[in-house]
XYZ file of C-alpha atoms in Angstrom:
376
model
C 25.689 -30.972 -47.350
C 22.971 -28.909 -49.039
C 23.523 -25.762 -50.865
C 22.776 -22.530 -48.998
C 21.258 -20.546 -51.716
C 21.021 -16.718 -51.551
C 17.473 -15.755 -50.598
C 15.480 -12.657 -49.524
C 12.093 -12.169 -47.866
C 9.003 -11.932 -50.172
C 6.614 -9.012 -49.910
C 4.099 -11.046 -47.829
C 7.054 -12.054 -45.459
C 8.185 -8.455 -45.162
C 4.341 -7.519 -44.227
C 4.396 -10.148 -41.581
C 7.623 -8.783 -40.235
C 6.145 -5.274 -39.960
C 2.971 -6.614 -38.288
C 5.027 -8.455 -35.697
C 7.520 -5.525 -35.007
C 4.445 -2.951 -34.625
C 2.696 -5.442 -32.232
C 5.787 -5.853 -29.979
C 6.403 -2.120 -29.984
C 2.963 -1.716 -28.424
C 2.871 -4.995 -26.266
C 6.442 -4.719 -24.832
C 7.278 -1.010 -23.987
C 10.788 -0.212 -22.865
C 10.825 -0.777 -18.973
C 7.544 -2.909 -18.989
C 9.141 -6.401 -19.138
C 12.290 -8.109 -18.189
C 14.614 -8.015 -21.242
C 16.224 -11.337 -21.976
C 19.317 -12.264 -23.956
C 18.176 -14.948 -26.545
C 16.676 -18.081 -25.592
C 17.537 -17.475 -21.905
C 14.392 -15.299 -21.663
C 11.916 -14.818 -18.888
C 8.789 -17.039 -18.500
C 5.550 -14.886 -19.024
C 2.573 -17.119 -19.636
C 0.307 -14.284 -20.494
C 2.659 -13.247 -23.113
C 2.799 -16.640 -24.510
C -1.047 -16.821 -24.647
C -1.154 -13.563 -26.429
C 1.314 -14.769 -29.065
C -0.630 -18.042 -29.428
C -3.933 -15.963 -29.737
C -2.301 -14.173 -32.912
C -1.218 -17.469 -34.292
C 2.423 -16.903 -33.676
C 3.122 -20.211 -31.765
C 3.086 -23.470 -33.623
C 3.067 -21.417 -36.860
C 4.545 -24.250 -38.829
C 2.356 -27.041 -37.460
C -0.617 -28.203 -39.558
C -3.937 -26.466 -38.995
C -5.644 -29.878 -38.230
C -3.519 -29.916 -35.051
C -4.248 -26.220 -33.879
C -1.002 -24.847 -35.862
C -0.907 -22.130 -38.404
C 0.030 -24.169 -41.399
C 2.699 -21.658 -42.292
C 6.233 -21.949 -43.268
C 9.520 -22.278 -41.442
C 10.605 -18.933 -42.942
C 7.471 -17.323 -41.458
C 8.208 -18.738 -38.139
C 11.625 -17.313 -38.265
C 10.475 -13.984 -38.999
C 8.471 -13.874 -35.978
C 11.288 -15.401 -33.793
C 13.800 -12.849 -35.040
C 11.661 -9.967 -34.075
C 10.973 -11.539 -30.612
C 14.685 -12.194 -29.845
C 15.567 -8.747 -31.101
C 13.524 -7.210 -28.519
C 14.584 -9.602 -25.832
C 11.006 -10.714 -25.467
C 9.806 -13.079 -22.536
C 9.609 -16.377 -24.776
C 10.822 -18.748 -21.996
C 7.480 -20.675 -21.461
C 6.908 -21.742 -25.020
C 10.256 -21.490 -26.590
C 11.402 -25.281 -26.829
C 7.921 -26.672 -27.717
C 7.491 -24.115 -30.403
C 10.996 -24.574 -31.791
C 11.615 -28.307 -31.773
C 9.357 -30.464 -29.625
C 6.188 -29.698 -31.687
C 7.843 -30.426 -35.069
C 9.493 -33.649 -33.472
C 5.971 -34.964 -32.130
C 4.527 -34.137 -35.545
C 7.207 -36.201 -37.263
C 7.554 -39.112 -34.934
C 4.457 -39.298 -32.658
C 1.344 -41.346 -32.929
C -1.968 -39.799 -34.019
C -3.084 -39.765 -30.427
C 0.071 -38.016 -29.409
C -0.209 -35.423 -32.291
C -3.882 -34.809 -31.365
C -3.241 -34.175 -27.735
C 0.133 -32.441 -27.542
C 0.131 -30.282 -30.707
C -2.945 -28.126 -30.017
C -1.653 -27.692 -26.436
C 1.638 -26.229 -27.857
C 0.082 -23.951 -30.396
C -2.414 -22.531 -27.781
C 0.384 -21.906 -25.359
C -0.966 -24.317 -22.635
C 1.816 -26.879 -22.994
C 5.619 -26.233 -22.558
C 8.469 -28.551 -22.976
C 12.066 -28.997 -21.683
C 14.404 -31.292 -23.281
C 16.107 -33.992 -21.110
C 19.290 -34.886 -23.078
C 22.461 -34.011 -21.174
C 23.576 -36.066 -18.160
C 26.385 -35.307 -15.508
C 28.957 -37.525 -17.327
C 27.636 -37.156 -20.904
C 27.345 -33.494 -21.805
C 26.975 -33.018 -25.531
C 27.896 -36.647 -26.325
C 24.336 -38.093 -26.308
C 25.541 -41.501 -27.377
C 26.814 -42.035 -23.914
C 23.501 -41.371 -22.238
C 23.216 -43.727 -19.231
C 19.729 -42.843 -17.937
C 17.769 -46.158 -18.506
C 14.172 -46.995 -19.274
C 13.335 -50.789 -18.856
C 10.039 -52.532 -19.739
C 7.719 -52.811 -16.602
C 4.141 -53.165 -16.166
C 2.970 -52.842 -19.736
C 5.140 -49.736 -19.894
C 8.522 -48.446 -18.794
C 10.456 -47.722 -15.684
C 12.682 -44.829 -15.804
C 15.885 -44.231 -13.600
C 18.669 -41.788 -13.863
C 19.640 -38.018 -13.915
C 19.510 -35.313 -16.547
C 21.260 -32.083 -16.085
C 21.321 -28.594 -17.655
C 17.660 -29.111 -18.615
C 16.595 -25.580 -19.475
C 13.182 -24.552 -18.097
C 12.366 -27.870 -16.413
C 10.968 -26.090 -13.364
C 8.348 -24.247 -15.464
C 7.657 -26.646 -18.214
C 4.503 -28.883 -18.245
C 6.379 -31.751 -19.886
C 9.922 -33.040 -20.503
C 10.957 -34.871 -23.510
C 13.543 -37.270 -22.361
C 16.128 -39.408 -24.069
C 16.891 -42.727 -22.246
C 18.919 -45.820 -22.938
C 16.677 -48.896 -23.826
C 19.645 -51.114 -24.808
C 23.341 -51.235 -24.751
C 23.664 -50.430 -28.439
C 25.427 -47.002 -28.606
C 23.210 -45.253 -31.001
C 20.463 -47.726 -31.594
C 19.865 -48.232 -28.045
C 18.243 -44.773 -27.279
C 14.427 -44.067 -27.111
C 12.643 -40.804 -26.328
C 9.690 -40.431 -23.901
C 7.111 -37.772 -23.089
C 6.879 -37.177 -19.397
C 4.491 -34.896 -17.513
C 6.367 -32.772 -15.127
C 4.428 -33.859 -11.984
C 4.944 -37.603 -12.642
C 5.533 -39.369 -9.281
C 9.333 -40.110 -8.898
C 10.623 -37.172 -10.855
C 12.429 -34.548 -9.024
C 13.190 -31.151 -10.682
C 15.906 -29.031 -8.865
C 16.965 -25.619 -10.362
C 20.778 -24.987 -10.714
C 22.067 -21.666 -9.613
C 23.850 -20.042 -12.644
C 26.799 -17.632 -12.595
C 24.500 -14.738 -13.612
C 22.130 -15.244 -10.696
C 19.303 -16.968 -12.827
C 18.212 -20.542 -12.271
C 17.183 -21.411 -15.751
C 19.028 -24.711 -15.842
C 17.783 -27.686 -13.825
C 18.793 -31.115 -12.584
C 16.048 -33.750 -13.165
C 16.176 -37.089 -11.196
C 14.083 -39.917 -12.342
C 13.583 -42.351 -9.464
C 11.553 -45.403 -10.597
C 9.180 -43.346 -12.667
C 6.596 -45.524 -14.384
C 5.354 -44.502 -17.660
C 2.717 -46.170 -19.944
C 4.045 -47.370 -23.345
C 1.910 -44.553 -24.964
C 4.378 -42.119 -23.413
C 7.096 -43.329 -25.913
C 7.784 -41.034 -28.746
C 8.635 -43.051 -31.916
C 9.985 -46.511 -32.263
C 12.187 -48.224 -29.473
C 15.692 -47.422 -30.365
C 14.743 -44.562 -32.761
C 15.820 -41.871 -30.240
C 19.091 -40.878 -31.788
C 17.839 -40.329 -35.221
C 14.900 -38.312 -33.724
C 17.312 -36.229 -31.715
C 19.447 -35.530 -34.732
C 16.468 -34.097 -36.524
C 15.556 -31.957 -33.619
C 19.012 -30.588 -33.448
C 18.813 -29.406 -36.932
C 15.887 -27.217 -35.767
C 17.698 -26.166 -32.424
C 20.943 -25.108 -34.179
C 20.290 -23.418 -37.433
C 17.997 -20.619 -36.356
C 18.536 -16.952 -35.593
C 18.752 -17.665 -31.980
C 22.283 -18.905 -32.360
C 23.584 -15.424 -33.308
C 20.988 -12.914 -32.119
C 21.235 -13.327 -28.380
C 23.213 -10.175 -27.880
C 20.987 -7.839 -29.986
C 19.397 -5.984 -27.045
C 22.950 -5.023 -25.826
C 24.167 -4.207 -29.325
C 21.165 -1.893 -30.020
C 21.719 0.055 -26.761
C 25.382 0.094 -27.519
C 24.897 1.797 -30.812
C 22.985 4.492 -29.147
C 26.019 5.488 -27.120
C 28.507 5.738 -30.019
C 29.688 9.241 -30.812
C 29.633 10.309 -34.492
C 33.372 10.842 -34.383
C 34.362 7.624 -32.653
C 35.797 5.986 -35.723
C 37.146 2.830 -33.799
C 33.734 2.151 -32.398
C 31.917 2.760 -35.794
C 34.662 0.420 -37.532
C 33.673 -2.317 -35.038
C 30.119 -1.591 -35.581
C 30.352 -2.015 -39.189
C 32.181 -5.259 -39.059
C 29.498 -6.564 -36.595
C 26.772 -5.597 -38.905
C 28.327 -7.095 -41.893
C 28.576 -10.493 -40.077
C 25.018 -10.300 -38.710
C 23.769 -9.850 -42.380
C 25.700 -13.005 -43.337
C 24.337 -15.069 -40.378
C 20.882 -13.850 -41.102
C 21.205 -14.994 -44.752
C 22.567 -18.422 -43.762
C 19.604 -18.963 -41.319
C 17.047 -17.925 -43.801
C 18.554 -20.195 -46.461
C 18.276 -23.067 -43.857
C 14.673 -22.343 -43.151
C 14.032 -22.357 -46.885
C 15.590 -25.917 -46.950
C 13.369 -26.859 -44.146
C 10.329 -25.692 -46.114
C 11.551 -27.880 -49.108
C 11.445 -31.003 -46.841
C 15.196 -31.172 -46.174
C 16.887 -31.814 -42.906
C 20.164 -29.603 -43.106
C 21.804 -30.991 -40.120
C 25.321 -30.068 -41.252
C 24.455 -26.530 -42.246
C 22.621 -25.919 -38.900
C 25.757 -27.081 -37.068
C 27.855 -24.659 -39.161
C 25.528 -21.740 -38.107
C 25.695 -22.689 -34.449
C 29.442 -23.097 -34.368
C 30.026 -19.840 -36.072
C 27.341 -17.948 -34.661
C 27.948 -18.550 -30.975
C 31.683 -17.651 -31.252
C 30.604 -14.472 -33.054
C 28.293 -13.501 -30.060
C 31.237 -14.030 -27.658
C 33.482 -12.056 -29.726
C 30.838 -9.225 -29.853
C 30.680 -9.193 -26.052
C 34.393 -8.507 -26.073
C 34.176 -5.654 -28.338
C 31.473 -4.021 -26.555
C 33.107 -4.559 -23.351
C 36.177 -2.940 -24.664
C 34.345 0.219 -25.765
C 32.259 0.311 -22.504
C 35.686 1.056 -20.923
C 35.163 -0.551 -17.390
C 33.569 -3.590 -15.691
C 29.846 -3.284 -15.901
C 27.717 -3.784 -12.875
C 24.862 -6.364 -13.042
C 22.761 -4.277 -10.645
C 23.157 -1.100 -12.471
C 19.956 0.886 -13.043
C 21.244 1.514 -16.611
C 19.628 -1.201 -18.839
C 22.670 -1.175 -21.262
C 25.138 -1.739 -18.451
C 23.186 -4.432 -16.657
C 22.625 -6.280 -19.837
C 26.155 -6.225 -20.848
C 27.201 -7.561 -17.425
C 24.628 -10.295 -17.933
C 26.096 -11.087 -21.310
C 29.642 -11.276 -19.863
C 28.480 -13.781 -17.358
C 26.341 -15.907 -19.412
C 28.253 -15.607 -22.761
C 30.700 -18.534 -22.085
C 27.795 -21.005 -21.983
C 26.507 -19.991 -25.332
C 29.186 -22.224 -27.218
C 28.038 -25.049 -25.012
C 24.205 -25.315 -24.851
C 22.922 -27.073 -27.982
C 26.099 -28.929 -28.588
C 29.712 -27.789 -27.790
C 32.060 -26.401 -30.489
C 34.003 -29.600 -30.458
C 30.905 -31.730 -31.100
C 29.787 -29.365 -33.886
C 33.034 -29.492 -35.603
C 32.857 -33.183 -35.749
C 29.256 -32.975 -37.166
C 30.378 -30.461 -39.774
C 33.468 -32.636 -40.682
C 31.303 -35.749 -41.097
C 28.851 -33.789 -43.204
C 31.531 -32.329 -45.602
C 33.329 -35.525 -46.078
C 30.079 -37.532 -46.719
C 29.641 -35.393 -50.053
């Protein structure tokens, strides 16, 4: 396990933070967009294209592939501002956070030249096809198969809880290519309109249909759709998860609710102010941890254990915050309320239980952390 060293933003990084904050203040006025809670945000292709035009998508990708050639820390600064505002980042989120870096690390030159400029320009979006009906977070038990056929591959099986698959242009899927538990997994890049692939949105408890089921029925792909070596999928997925789990998105989902709750607290409400102080202190700790992880990524490290630690602690913290705010609200909030604070709180209560599941359950994360700590 790497050391999470204390770190702060430089003067240039703080200037970027102010630039993004000022832009969002003007681009996303209150009431002018659907406020999202974290990564379960609305899809707005115009907003995605606007961010891309400012160089705020694919920031850490090399300039030769259309990226910004900037750091993981700079990307995190932009992301923190976007999620704090509940911005509609749904179209580009997965591609910007993890698929782009994975293609850069594991793809062929042809794949990099084709996909990375599309991601950085906001043209391509990705969904991640990992979980299956009987696999969940245990990716080693994936059963969807890819078998050699016609100079390429034939895919069969079902993926589930594939976020954003109905709006994504591509899916990065994990398939079994042999019976070896970890060494028998391979990744493929699949265009969403490929014949034989059926995407069905799943109604979620909060009324959204963000999650999808994706069925592969004799889907034929050329070998050029394979990402990385045959059997390398497990290791590539582990690398992706370091990007998925250690960022600010694992503890900042509730920020639009918290900001509106703060505005309702009376100056003499000592109980609410005490809870607010405790929440603020813990937010600062999580922010420091995510910033330290981003610094490690910029140093070429892959802090998988540290990222799992942030995800395990951060998502439980978010659920605790929901209960605190609900307690102070004093009654059951209505999802259809015209009051933004009340409707967002109701949405958080409904969606919050999923936050410790998506991206790896608490049990899986604790296993990753234990293995990382005992390997020192």
